[in-house]
PDB file of C-alpha atoms and ligand atoms in Angstrom:
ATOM      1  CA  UNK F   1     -44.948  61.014  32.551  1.00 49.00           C
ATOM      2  CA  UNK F   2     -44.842  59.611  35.921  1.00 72.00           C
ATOM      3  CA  UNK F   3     -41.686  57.929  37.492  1.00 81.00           C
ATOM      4  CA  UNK F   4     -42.982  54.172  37.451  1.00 88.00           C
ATOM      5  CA  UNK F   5     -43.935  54.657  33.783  1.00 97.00           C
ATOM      6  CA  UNK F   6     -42.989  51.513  31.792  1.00 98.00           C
ATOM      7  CA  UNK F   7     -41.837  50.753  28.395  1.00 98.00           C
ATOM      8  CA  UNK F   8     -41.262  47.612  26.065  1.00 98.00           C
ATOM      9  CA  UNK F   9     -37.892  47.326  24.967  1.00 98.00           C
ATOM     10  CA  UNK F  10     -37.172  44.116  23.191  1.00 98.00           C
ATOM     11  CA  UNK F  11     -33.330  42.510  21.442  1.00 98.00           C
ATOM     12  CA  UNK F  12     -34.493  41.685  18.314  1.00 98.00           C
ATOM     13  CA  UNK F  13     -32.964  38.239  16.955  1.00 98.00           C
ATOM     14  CA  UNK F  14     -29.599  39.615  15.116  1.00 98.00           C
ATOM     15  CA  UNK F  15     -28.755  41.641  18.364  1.00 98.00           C
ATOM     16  CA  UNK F  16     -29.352  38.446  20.071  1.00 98.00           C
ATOM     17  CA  UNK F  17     -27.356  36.533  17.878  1.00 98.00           C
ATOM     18  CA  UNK F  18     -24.436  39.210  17.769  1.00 98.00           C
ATOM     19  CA  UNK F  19     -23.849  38.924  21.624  1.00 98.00           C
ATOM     20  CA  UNK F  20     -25.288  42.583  21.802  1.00 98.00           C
ATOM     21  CA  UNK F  21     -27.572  41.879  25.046  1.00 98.00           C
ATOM     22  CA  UNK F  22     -25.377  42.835  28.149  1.00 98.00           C
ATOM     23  CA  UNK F  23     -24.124  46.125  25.617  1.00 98.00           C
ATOM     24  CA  UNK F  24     -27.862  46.886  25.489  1.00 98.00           C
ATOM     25  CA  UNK F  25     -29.028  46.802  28.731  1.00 98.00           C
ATOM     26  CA  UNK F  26     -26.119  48.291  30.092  1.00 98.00           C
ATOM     27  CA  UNK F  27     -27.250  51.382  28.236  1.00 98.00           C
ATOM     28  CA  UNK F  28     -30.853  51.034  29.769  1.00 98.00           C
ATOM     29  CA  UNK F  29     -29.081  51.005  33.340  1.00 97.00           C
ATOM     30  CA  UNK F  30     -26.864  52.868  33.308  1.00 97.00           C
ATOM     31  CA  UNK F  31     -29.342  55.757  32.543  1.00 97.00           C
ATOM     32  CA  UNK F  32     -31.321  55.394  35.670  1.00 95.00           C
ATOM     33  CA  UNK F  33     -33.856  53.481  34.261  1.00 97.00           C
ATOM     34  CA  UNK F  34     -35.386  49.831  36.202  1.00 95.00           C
ATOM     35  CA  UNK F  35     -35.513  46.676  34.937  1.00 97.00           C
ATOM     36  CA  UNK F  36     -38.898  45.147  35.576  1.00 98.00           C
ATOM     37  CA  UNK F  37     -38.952  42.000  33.225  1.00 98.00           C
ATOM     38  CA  UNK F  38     -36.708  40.462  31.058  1.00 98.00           C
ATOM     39  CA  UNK F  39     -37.218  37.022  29.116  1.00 98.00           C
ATOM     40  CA  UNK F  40     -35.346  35.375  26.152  1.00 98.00           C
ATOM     41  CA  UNK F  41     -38.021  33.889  24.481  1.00 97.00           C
ATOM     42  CA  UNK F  42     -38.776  32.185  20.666  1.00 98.00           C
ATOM     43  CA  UNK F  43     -42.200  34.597  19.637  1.00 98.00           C
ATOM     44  CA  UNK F  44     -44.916  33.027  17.705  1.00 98.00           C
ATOM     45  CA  UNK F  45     -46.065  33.963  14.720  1.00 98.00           C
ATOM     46  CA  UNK F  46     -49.375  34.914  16.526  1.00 98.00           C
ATOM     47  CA  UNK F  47     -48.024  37.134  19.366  1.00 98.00           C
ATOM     48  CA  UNK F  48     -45.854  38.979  16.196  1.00 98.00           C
ATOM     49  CA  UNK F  49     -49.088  39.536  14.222  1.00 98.00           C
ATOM     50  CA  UNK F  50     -50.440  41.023  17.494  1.00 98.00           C
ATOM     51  CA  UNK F  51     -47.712  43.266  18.098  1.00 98.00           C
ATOM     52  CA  UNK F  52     -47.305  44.523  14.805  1.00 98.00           C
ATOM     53  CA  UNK F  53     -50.851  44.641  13.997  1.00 97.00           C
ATOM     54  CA  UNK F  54     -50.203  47.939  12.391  1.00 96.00           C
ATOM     55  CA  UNK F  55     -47.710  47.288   9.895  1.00 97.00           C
ATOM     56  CA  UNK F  56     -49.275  44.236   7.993  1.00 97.00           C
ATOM     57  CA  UNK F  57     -50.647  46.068   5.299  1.00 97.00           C
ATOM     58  CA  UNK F  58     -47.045  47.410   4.887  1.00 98.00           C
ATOM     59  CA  UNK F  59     -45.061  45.501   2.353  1.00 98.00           C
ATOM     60  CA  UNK F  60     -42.367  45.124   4.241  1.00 97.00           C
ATOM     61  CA  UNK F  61     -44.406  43.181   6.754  1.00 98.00           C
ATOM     62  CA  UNK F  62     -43.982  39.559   5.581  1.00 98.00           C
ATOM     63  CA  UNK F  63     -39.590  40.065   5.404  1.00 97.00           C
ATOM     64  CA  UNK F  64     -40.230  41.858   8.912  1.00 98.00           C
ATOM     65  CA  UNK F  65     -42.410  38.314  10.480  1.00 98.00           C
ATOM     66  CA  UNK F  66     -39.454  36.608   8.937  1.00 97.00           C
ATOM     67  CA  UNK F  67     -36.546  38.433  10.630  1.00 97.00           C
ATOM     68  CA  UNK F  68     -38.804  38.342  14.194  1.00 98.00           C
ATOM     69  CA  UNK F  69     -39.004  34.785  13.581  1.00 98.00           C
ATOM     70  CA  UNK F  70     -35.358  34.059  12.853  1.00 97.00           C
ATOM     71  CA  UNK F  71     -34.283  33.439  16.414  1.00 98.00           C
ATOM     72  CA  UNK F  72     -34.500  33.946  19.818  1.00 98.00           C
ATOM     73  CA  UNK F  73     -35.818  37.334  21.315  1.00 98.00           C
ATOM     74  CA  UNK F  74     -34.974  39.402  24.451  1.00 98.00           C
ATOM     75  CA  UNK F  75     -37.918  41.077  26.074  1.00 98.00           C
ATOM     76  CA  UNK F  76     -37.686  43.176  28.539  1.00 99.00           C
ATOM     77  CA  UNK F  77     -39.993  46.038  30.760  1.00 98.00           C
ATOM     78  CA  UNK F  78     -38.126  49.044  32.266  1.00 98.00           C
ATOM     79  CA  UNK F  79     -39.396  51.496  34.320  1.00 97.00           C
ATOM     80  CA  UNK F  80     -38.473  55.360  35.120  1.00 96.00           C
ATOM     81  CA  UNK F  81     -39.255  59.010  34.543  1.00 96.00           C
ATOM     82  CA  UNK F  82     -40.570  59.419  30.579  1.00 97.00           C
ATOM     83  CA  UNK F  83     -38.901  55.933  29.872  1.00 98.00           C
ATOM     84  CA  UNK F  84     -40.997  55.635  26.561  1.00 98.00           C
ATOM     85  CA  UNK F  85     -39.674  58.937  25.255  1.00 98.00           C
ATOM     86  CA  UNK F  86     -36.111  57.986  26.582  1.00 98.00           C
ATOM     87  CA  UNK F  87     -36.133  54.813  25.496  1.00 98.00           C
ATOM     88  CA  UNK F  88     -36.554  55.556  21.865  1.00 98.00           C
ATOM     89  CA  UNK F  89     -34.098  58.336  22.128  1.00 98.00           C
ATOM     90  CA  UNK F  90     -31.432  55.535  23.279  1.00 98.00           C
ATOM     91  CA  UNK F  91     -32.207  53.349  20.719  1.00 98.00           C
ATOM     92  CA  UNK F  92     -32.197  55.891  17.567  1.00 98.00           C
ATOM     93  CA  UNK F  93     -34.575  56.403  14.552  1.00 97.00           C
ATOM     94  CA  UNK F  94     -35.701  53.100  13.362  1.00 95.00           C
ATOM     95  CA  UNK F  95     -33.128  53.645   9.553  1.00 94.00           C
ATOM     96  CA  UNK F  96     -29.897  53.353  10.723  1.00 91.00           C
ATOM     97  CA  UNK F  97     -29.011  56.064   8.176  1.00 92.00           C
ATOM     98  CA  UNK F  98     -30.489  58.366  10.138  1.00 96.00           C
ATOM     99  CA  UNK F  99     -29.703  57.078  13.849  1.00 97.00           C
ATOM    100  CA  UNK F 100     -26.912  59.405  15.758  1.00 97.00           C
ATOM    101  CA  UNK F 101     -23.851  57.648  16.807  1.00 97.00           C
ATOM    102  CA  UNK F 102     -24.487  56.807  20.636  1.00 97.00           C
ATOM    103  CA  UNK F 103     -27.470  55.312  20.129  1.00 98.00           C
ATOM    104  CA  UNK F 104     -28.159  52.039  19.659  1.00 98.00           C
ATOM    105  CA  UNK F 105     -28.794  51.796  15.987  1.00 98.00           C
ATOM    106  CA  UNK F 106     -26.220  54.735  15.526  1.00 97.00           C
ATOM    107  CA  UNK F 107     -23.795  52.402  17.158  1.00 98.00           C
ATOM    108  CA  UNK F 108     -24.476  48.390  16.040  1.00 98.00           C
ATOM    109  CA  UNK F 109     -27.023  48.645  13.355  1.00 97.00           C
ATOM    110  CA  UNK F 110     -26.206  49.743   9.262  1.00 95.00           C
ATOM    111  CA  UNK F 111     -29.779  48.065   7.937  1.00 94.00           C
ATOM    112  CA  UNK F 112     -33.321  49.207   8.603  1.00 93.00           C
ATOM    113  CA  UNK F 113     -34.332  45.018   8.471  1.00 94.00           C
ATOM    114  CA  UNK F 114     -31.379  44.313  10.679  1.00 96.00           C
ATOM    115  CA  UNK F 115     -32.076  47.491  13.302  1.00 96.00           C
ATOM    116  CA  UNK F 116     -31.384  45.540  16.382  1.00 97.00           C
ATOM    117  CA  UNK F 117     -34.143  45.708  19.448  1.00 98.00           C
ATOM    118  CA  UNK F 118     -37.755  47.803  19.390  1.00 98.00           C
ATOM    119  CA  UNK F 119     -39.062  50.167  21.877  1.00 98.00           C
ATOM    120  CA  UNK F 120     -42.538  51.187  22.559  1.00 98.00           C
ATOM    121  CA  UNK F 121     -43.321  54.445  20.492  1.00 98.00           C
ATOM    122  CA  UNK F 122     -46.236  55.796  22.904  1.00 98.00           C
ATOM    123  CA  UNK F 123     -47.260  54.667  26.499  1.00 98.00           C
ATOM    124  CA  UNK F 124     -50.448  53.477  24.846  1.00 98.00           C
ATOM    125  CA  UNK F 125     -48.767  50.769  22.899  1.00 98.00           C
ATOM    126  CA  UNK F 126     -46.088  50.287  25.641  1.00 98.00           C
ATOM    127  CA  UNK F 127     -48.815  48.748  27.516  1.00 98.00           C
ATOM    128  CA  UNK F 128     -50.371  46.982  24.845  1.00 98.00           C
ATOM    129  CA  UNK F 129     -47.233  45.607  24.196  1.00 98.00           C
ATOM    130  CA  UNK F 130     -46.483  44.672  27.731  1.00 98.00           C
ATOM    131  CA  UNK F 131     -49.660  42.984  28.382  1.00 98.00           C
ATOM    132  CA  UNK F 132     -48.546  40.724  24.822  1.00 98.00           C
ATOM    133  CA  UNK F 133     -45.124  39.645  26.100  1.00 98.00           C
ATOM    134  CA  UNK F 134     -45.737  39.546  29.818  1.00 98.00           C
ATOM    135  CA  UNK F 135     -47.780  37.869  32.260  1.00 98.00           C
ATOM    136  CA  UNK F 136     -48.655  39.854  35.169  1.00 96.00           C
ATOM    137  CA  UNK F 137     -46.781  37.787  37.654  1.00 97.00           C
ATOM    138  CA  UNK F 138     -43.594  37.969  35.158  1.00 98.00           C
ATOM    139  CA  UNK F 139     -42.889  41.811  36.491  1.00 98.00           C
ATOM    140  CA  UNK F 140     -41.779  43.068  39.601  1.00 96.00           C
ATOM    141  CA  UNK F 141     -42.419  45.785  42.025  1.00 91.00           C
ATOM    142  CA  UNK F 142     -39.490  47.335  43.721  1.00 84.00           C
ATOM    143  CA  UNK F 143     -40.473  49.054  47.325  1.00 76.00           C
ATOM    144  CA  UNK F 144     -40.604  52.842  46.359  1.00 68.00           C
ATOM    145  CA  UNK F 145     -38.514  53.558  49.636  1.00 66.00           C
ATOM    146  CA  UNK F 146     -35.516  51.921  47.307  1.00 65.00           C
ATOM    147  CA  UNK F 147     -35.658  54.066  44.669  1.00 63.00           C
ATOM    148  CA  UNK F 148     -37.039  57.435  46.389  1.00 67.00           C
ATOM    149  CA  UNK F 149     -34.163  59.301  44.755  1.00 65.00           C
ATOM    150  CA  UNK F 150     -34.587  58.678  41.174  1.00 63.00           C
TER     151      UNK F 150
HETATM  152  P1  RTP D   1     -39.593  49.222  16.198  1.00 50.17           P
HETATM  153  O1  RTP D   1     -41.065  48.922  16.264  1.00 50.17           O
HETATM  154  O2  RTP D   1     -38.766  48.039  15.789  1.00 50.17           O
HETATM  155  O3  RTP D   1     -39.060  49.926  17.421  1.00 50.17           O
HETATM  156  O4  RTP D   1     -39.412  50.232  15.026  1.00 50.17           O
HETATM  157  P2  RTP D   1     -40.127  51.584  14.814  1.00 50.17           P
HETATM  158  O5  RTP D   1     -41.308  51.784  15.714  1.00 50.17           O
HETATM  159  O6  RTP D   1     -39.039  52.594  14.915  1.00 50.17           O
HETATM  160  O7  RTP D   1     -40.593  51.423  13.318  1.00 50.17           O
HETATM  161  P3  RTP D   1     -41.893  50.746  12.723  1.00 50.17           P
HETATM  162  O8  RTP D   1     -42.364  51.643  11.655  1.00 50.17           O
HETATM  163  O9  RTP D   1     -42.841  50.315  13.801  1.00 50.17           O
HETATM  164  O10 RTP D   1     -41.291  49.463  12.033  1.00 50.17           O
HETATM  165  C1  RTP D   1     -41.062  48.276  12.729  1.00 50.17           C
HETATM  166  C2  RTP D   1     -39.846  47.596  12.177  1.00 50.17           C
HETATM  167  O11 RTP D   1     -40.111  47.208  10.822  1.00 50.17           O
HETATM  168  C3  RTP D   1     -38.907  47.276  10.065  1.00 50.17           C
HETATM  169  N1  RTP D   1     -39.122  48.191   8.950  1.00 50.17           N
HETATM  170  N2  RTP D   1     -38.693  47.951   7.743  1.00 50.17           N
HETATM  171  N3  RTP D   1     -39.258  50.155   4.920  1.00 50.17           N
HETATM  172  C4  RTP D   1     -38.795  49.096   5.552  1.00 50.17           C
HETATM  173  O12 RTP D   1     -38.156  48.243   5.005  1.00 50.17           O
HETATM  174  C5  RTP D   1     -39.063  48.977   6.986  1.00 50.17           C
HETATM  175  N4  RTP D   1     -39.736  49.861   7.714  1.00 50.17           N
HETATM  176  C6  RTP D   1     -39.771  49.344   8.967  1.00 50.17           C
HETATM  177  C7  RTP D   1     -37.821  47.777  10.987  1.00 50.17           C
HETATM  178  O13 RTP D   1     -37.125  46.640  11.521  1.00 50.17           O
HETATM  179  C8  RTP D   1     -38.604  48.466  12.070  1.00 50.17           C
HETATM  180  O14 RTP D   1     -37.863  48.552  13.268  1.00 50.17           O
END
């Protein structure tokens, strides 16, 4: 609950694919929160087992590798006061039935398997998660003096 805390916020491939990015992240920034990474990568099959390590006895899990795997990803790091909480508040609950309009889901998504981006769901697994995505050297620092008022 500090102000540099850091979160995991990833496009998944369908909001890639639906032009959804810059509506996305505009959401993140204009919040308040910082952008601290962001990379549109392909993710292995490997780095998806990792990050969903706790869903593959689910039996959803192999159509849920298959959607991951369907297309380029956005992954980004943001930064800011309870940015893990926040962050899952802006995107919605993960079943679009049940997301609020003005959140993410509530706004672009209509299928649990089609839900758009992730966010971290504790700080623990926000940097588990960052640690899978990133490299070290991918994130930045901004000088605290910039940012004093946030
Ligand atoms: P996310 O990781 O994507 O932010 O989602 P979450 O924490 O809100 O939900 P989680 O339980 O971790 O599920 C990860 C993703 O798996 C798909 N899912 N499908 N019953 C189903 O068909 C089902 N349940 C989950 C969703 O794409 C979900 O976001």
């Amino acid at each position: 609950m500090s102000n540099n805390e850091r979160t995991f916020i990833a496009i998944k491939p369908d909001g890639v694919q639906r032009g959804l990015i810059s509506s996305i992240i505009s959401r993140f920034e204009n919040r308040g929160f910082k952008l601290v990474g962001i990379k549109l990568c392909q993710p292995t099959e490997s780095l998806l087992r990792d990050h969903y390590e706790d869903l593959q006895e689910k039996p959803f899990f192999p159509s849920l590798l298959s959607y991951m795997l369907s297309g380029p990803v956005l992954a980004t790091v943001w930064e800011g006061k309870d940015v893990v909480k926040q962050g899952r508040a802006i995107l919605g609950a993960t079943n679009p039935l049940q997301s609020a309009p003005g959140t993410i889901r509530g706004d672009f998504a209509i299928d649990m398997g089609r839900n758009v981006a992730h966010g971290s769901d504790s700080v623990e697994s926000a940097n588990k998660e960052i640690g899978l995505w990133f490299k070290k050297e991918e994130l930045v620092e901004y000088k605290p003096a910039m940012f004093s008022w946030i």
